[in-house]
Short mmCIF file of C-alpha atoms in Angstrom, two decimals:
data_model
loop_
_atom_site.label_atom_id
_atom_site.label_comp_id
_atom_site.label_asym_id
_atom_site.label_seq_id
_atom_site.Cartn_x
_atom_site.Cartn_y
_atom_site.Cartn_z
CA UNK A 1 -56.79 80.50 51.33
CA UNK A 2 -57.81 82.67 48.43
CA UNK A 3 -60.66 81.69 46.13
CA UNK A 4 -61.66 82.99 42.72
CA UNK A 5 -65.21 82.64 41.41
CA UNK A 6 -66.40 83.03 37.86
CA UNK A 7 -70.15 82.70 37.95
CA UNK A 8 -70.72 82.57 34.20
CA UNK A 9 -69.77 79.19 32.72
CA UNK A 10 -70.62 80.45 29.24
CA UNK A 11 -71.29 83.79 27.58
CA UNK A 12 -72.32 84.61 24.03
CA UNK A 13 -71.97 87.91 22.20
CA UNK A 14 -72.50 89.18 18.68
CA UNK A 15 -69.43 90.15 16.73
CA UNK A 16 -68.58 93.86 17.19
CA UNK A 17 -70.61 94.07 20.40
CA UNK A 18 -69.32 94.52 23.95
CA UNK A 19 -69.29 91.77 26.56
CA UNK A 20 -68.39 91.74 30.24
CA UNK A 21 -67.08 88.70 32.07
CA UNK A 22 -67.48 88.58 35.83
CA UNK A 23 -65.00 87.55 38.49
CA UNK A 24 -65.10 87.80 42.26
CA UNK A 25 -62.44 86.73 44.71
CA UNK A 26 -62.01 86.23 48.40
CA UNK A 27 -58.87 87.24 50.25
CA UNK A 28 -57.77 88.73 53.54
CA UNK A 29 -54.71 90.32 51.95
CA UNK A 30 -54.48 93.97 51.01
CA UNK A 31 -51.83 93.68 48.33
CA UNK A 32 -52.16 91.30 45.41
CA UNK A 33 -52.36 90.99 41.65
CA UNK A 34 -55.30 90.01 39.47
CA UNK A 35 -55.13 88.64 35.96
CA UNK A 36 -57.27 87.62 33.04
CA UNK A 37 -55.93 84.81 30.85
CA UNK A 38 -57.33 83.66 27.53
CA UNK A 39 -57.18 80.01 26.49
CA UNK A 40 -58.18 79.37 22.85
CA UNK A 41 -58.70 75.83 21.50
CA UNK A 42 -54.94 75.60 20.95
CA UNK A 43 -54.83 75.47 24.82
CA UNK A 44 -52.11 78.10 25.02
CA UNK A 45 -52.59 80.31 28.09
CA UNK A 46 -52.33 83.94 27.00
CA UNK A 47 -52.15 86.83 29.44
CA UNK A 48 -54.79 89.38 28.50
CA UNK A 49 -54.53 91.95 31.26
CA UNK A 50 -53.10 92.45 34.73
CA UNK A 51 -54.11 94.69 37.64
CA UNK A 52 -52.17 95.58 40.76
CA UNK A 53 -54.46 95.92 43.76
CA UNK A 54 -52.73 99.07 45.02
CA UNK A 55 -53.56 100.89 41.80
CA UNK A 56 -56.96 102.54 41.71
CA UNK A 57 -56.85 103.08 37.97
CA UNK A 58 -58.37 100.27 35.96
CA UNK A 59 -56.01 98.51 33.57
CA UNK A 60 -56.62 98.74 29.83
CA UNK A 61 -55.10 96.88 26.90
CA UNK A 62 -56.53 97.92 23.55
CA UNK A 63 -60.07 96.49 23.38
CA UNK A 64 -59.75 94.87 26.82
CA UNK A 65 -60.39 96.72 30.05
CA UNK A 66 -61.20 95.80 33.60
CA UNK A 67 -63.50 97.15 36.27
CA UNK A 68 -61.63 96.61 39.52
CA UNK A 69 -63.72 97.14 42.66
CA UNK A 70 -61.41 96.37 45.56
CA UNK A 71 -63.96 96.80 48.34
CA UNK A 72 -66.40 94.52 46.57
CA UNK A 73 -63.59 92.12 45.59
CA UNK A 74 -64.76 92.21 42.02
CA UNK A 75 -62.64 92.15 38.86
CA UNK A 76 -64.66 92.07 35.64
CA UNK A 77 -63.27 92.03 32.11
CA UNK A 78 -64.85 94.09 29.36
CA UNK A 79 -64.18 93.22 25.74
CA UNK A 80 -65.18 95.92 23.30
CA UNK A 81 -65.79 95.42 19.58
CA UNK A 82 -65.74 91.63 19.97
CA UNK A 83 -63.96 89.73 17.23
CA UNK A 84 -64.17 86.11 16.16
CA UNK A 85 -60.65 85.60 17.42
CA UNK A 86 -61.78 86.48 20.94
CA UNK A 87 -63.66 83.18 21.19
CA UNK A 88 -61.95 81.21 23.97
CA UNK A 89 -62.04 80.23 27.62
CA UNK A 90 -61.25 83.16 29.88
CA UNK A 91 -59.77 82.61 33.30
CA UNK A 92 -59.58 85.08 36.13
CA UNK A 93 -56.60 84.56 38.45
CA UNK A 94 -55.25 85.88 41.74
CA UNK A 95 -51.71 86.10 43.02
CA UNK A 96 -50.51 87.25 46.40
CA UNK A 97 -48.01 90.10 46.55
CA UNK A 98 -46.11 89.04 49.63
CA UNK A 99 -43.64 91.58 51.10
CA UNK A 100 -40.24 91.35 49.47
CA UNK A 101 -41.60 90.14 46.17
CA UNK A 102 -42.98 86.69 46.83
CA UNK A 103 -43.39 84.28 43.98
CA UNK A 104 -46.57 82.43 44.82
CA UNK A 105 -48.44 80.77 42.04
CA UNK A 106 -51.79 81.73 40.62
CA UNK A 107 -55.20 80.75 41.94
CA UNK A 108 -57.61 80.41 39.04
CA UNK A 109 -61.35 80.59 38.63
CA UNK A 110 -63.16 77.83 36.75
CA UNK A 111 -63.35 79.87 33.58
CA UNK A 112 -65.95 81.38 31.26
CA UNK A 113 -66.42 80.03 27.77
CA UNK A 114 -66.90 83.00 25.44
CA UNK A 115 -68.74 82.42 22.17
CA UNK A 116 -68.65 85.05 19.43
CA UNK A 117 -71.57 84.91 17.06
CA UNK A 118 -70.89 86.23 13.54
CA UNK B 1 -39.74 85.83 20.73
CA UNK B 2 -38.89 84.07 24.00
CA UNK B 3 -41.26 81.34 25.09
CA UNK B 4 -41.59 78.49 27.54
CA UNK B 5 -41.04 75.14 25.82
CA UNK B 6 -42.73 71.97 27.01
CA UNK B 7 -42.19 68.43 25.79
CA UNK B 8 -43.85 66.21 24.86
CA UNK B 9 -46.97 67.95 23.63
CA UNK B 10 -48.99 64.74 23.92
CA UNK B 11 -48.33 61.55 25.85
CA UNK B 12 -50.38 58.38 26.04
CA UNK B 13 -49.18 55.79 28.50
CA UNK B 14 -50.41 52.72 30.27
CA UNK B 15 -51.32 52.71 33.91
CA UNK B 16 -48.31 51.96 36.08
CA UNK B 17 -45.75 53.42 33.71
CA UNK B 18 -43.41 56.29 34.57
CA UNK B 19 -44.08 59.60 32.85
CA UNK B 20 -41.63 62.48 32.60
CA UNK B 21 -42.64 65.92 31.38
CA UNK B 22 -40.02 68.54 30.59
CA UNK B 23 -40.02 72.31 30.59
CA UNK B 24 -37.49 74.83 29.37
CA UNK B 25 -38.25 78.17 31.03
CA UNK B 26 -37.55 81.52 29.46
CA UNK B 27 -33.92 82.48 29.95
CA UNK B 28 -33.56 84.84 32.88
CA UNK B 29 -36.83 83.91 34.57
CA UNK B 30 -36.13 82.89 38.15
CA UNK B 31 -39.46 81.24 38.97
CA UNK B 32 -40.94 78.09 37.44
CA UNK B 33 -44.45 76.81 38.11
CA UNK B 34 -46.20 73.52 37.33
CA UNK B 35 -49.99 73.55 36.93
CA UNK B 36 -52.49 70.82 36.12
CA UNK B 37 -55.72 71.41 34.23
CA UNK B 38 -58.68 69.04 34.35
CA UNK B 39 -62.33 69.49 33.50
CA UNK B 40 -63.39 68.77 37.06
CA UNK B 41 -60.81 70.72 39.05
CA UNK B 42 -59.80 73.39 36.57
CA UNK B 43 -56.28 74.82 36.85
CA UNK B 44 -54.38 73.88 39.98
CA UNK B 45 -50.90 74.79 41.12
CA UNK B 46 -48.83 71.67 41.74
CA UNK B 47 -45.41 73.08 42.61
CA UNK B 48 -43.04 75.94 42.00
CA UNK B 49 -39.36 76.77 42.16
CA UNK B 50 -37.45 79.98 42.64
CA UNK B 51 -33.82 80.12 41.62
CA UNK B 52 -34.09 76.33 41.13
CA UNK B 53 -35.03 75.73 44.78
CA UNK B 54 -38.42 74.13 45.45
CA UNK B 55 -40.63 76.57 47.37
CA UNK B 56 -43.96 74.84 47.50
CA UNK B 57 -45.17 71.46 46.32
CA UNK B 58 -48.20 71.20 48.57
CA UNK B 59 -50.49 70.83 45.58
CA UNK B 60 -48.76 67.71 44.40
CA UNK B 61 -49.51 64.10 45.43
CA UNK B 62 -46.22 63.27 47.10
CA UNK B 63 -46.42 59.52 46.78
CA UNK B 64 -46.26 59.44 43.01
CA UNK B 65 -45.31 62.92 41.79
CA UNK B 66 -41.92 64.57 41.90
CA UNK B 67 -40.70 67.88 40.50
CA UNK B 68 -37.08 68.84 40.02
CA UNK B 69 -35.01 71.54 38.41
CA UNK B 70 -31.58 70.05 37.68
CA UNK B 71 -30.39 73.28 36.05
CA UNK B 72 -31.68 76.70 35.09
CA UNK B 73 -32.77 75.55 31.63
CA UNK B 74 -34.72 72.44 32.61
CA UNK B 75 -37.58 71.62 34.94
CA UNK B 76 -39.10 68.14 35.12
CA UNK B 77 -42.30 66.69 36.47
CA UNK B 78 -42.40 62.93 36.97
CA UNK B 79 -45.27 60.62 37.77
CA UNK B 80 -44.43 57.08 38.94
CA UNK B 81 -46.55 55.03 38.79
CA UNK B 82 -49.10 56.79 36.61
CA UNK B 83 -52.83 56.27 37.12
CA UNK B 84 -55.86 57.05 34.92
CA UNK B 85 -56.84 59.91 37.27
CA UNK B 86 -53.57 61.64 36.34
CA UNK B 87 -54.94 62.26 32.84
CA UNK B 88 -54.85 66.03 32.39
CA UNK B 89 -53.01 68.87 30.71
CA UNK B 90 -49.87 69.83 32.59
CA UNK B 91 -48.60 73.37 32.15
CA UNK B 92 -45.26 74.84 32.98
CA UNK B 93 -44.94 78.60 33.43
CA UNK B 94 -41.96 80.81 34.16
CA UNK B 95 -41.67 84.39 35.29
CA UNK B 96 -40.09 86.93 37.54
CA UNK B 97 -42.79 86.36 40.11
CA UNK B 98 -45.95 87.91 38.70
CA UNK B 99 -48.31 85.81 36.62
CA UNK B 100 -45.90 84.10 34.32
CA UNK B 101 -45.55 83.01 30.73
CA UNK B 102 -47.08 79.63 30.01
CA UNK B 103 -45.88 76.81 27.84
CA UNK B 104 -48.25 75.00 25.49
CA UNK B 105 -48.78 72.20 27.97
CA UNK B 106 -48.45 68.42 27.87
CA UNK B 107 -51.68 66.52 27.40
CA UNK B 108 -51.28 63.28 29.34
CA UNK B 109 -53.62 60.35 28.85
CA UNK B 110 -53.20 57.33 31.11
CA UNK B 111 -55.08 54.25 29.92
#
C-alpha cells in the first residue's frame, strides 16, 4: 500500500516571502499522479497543482511550483510571494495510474498548516 | 461553474439514529469518491464508484455504512446506526479518474 508523509505539521512564513512544504511518499509503482490540495478554514478542498510521474518537468501554476524527485520519492511544494490568502492546510496526495486508466482514490498525507505572517 | 454539491452541510444527530448524506457529482464525471476527514486519521477513502458501479468500499465499516449511487446525479452515504466515533467531515468528490473535484463536505456530529 502507498503511504504519503508530510513531516511538517506547521510552517510559518512572512507575507511576500517564499516557503517550501515537504512531502515524501512510498510506492512500488512506476506510474502515478501526485497532487497538492489546499484546505482553507471554509474546509473546501482546492486542487493547487498536479504532477504526472512520467513527466520529468516540474509542474507550475502561477506562484505555485513543485520539485518532483522521483528517485527520492519526494514532492515538495514551493509557494512564492506568499499572500495572506495562502494561509490554509496543505495536503499532499498520491494516486495510482493503473493501466487502462484506473480510477483509484487518493491517498493523503496528514497535512501541513501554513501560517502567513503579515 | 460546475461543482460537486453535498447536503446537508452540517448534521447533528443522536447516537443510534440513521444518517444519510447526499452528493450530486459534476455532470459528465464518471467516478465518485467518498472520503472521511478526522483530526486523528486525516483524510481517508471510504468508497468509490465508476459509472455508478461500486469499485471499492474496503475503507468503509461494512456493518453500519453503506454507499449507493441510484442514478448518475446522486450518490448517498448512509450510516445506521450512527455512533459518536463517526463524527467527522465527509467529502464527496467526482472526476474522470484523476484527483477529482471536491464538494464542501458534510460535518457530522453524533452525540
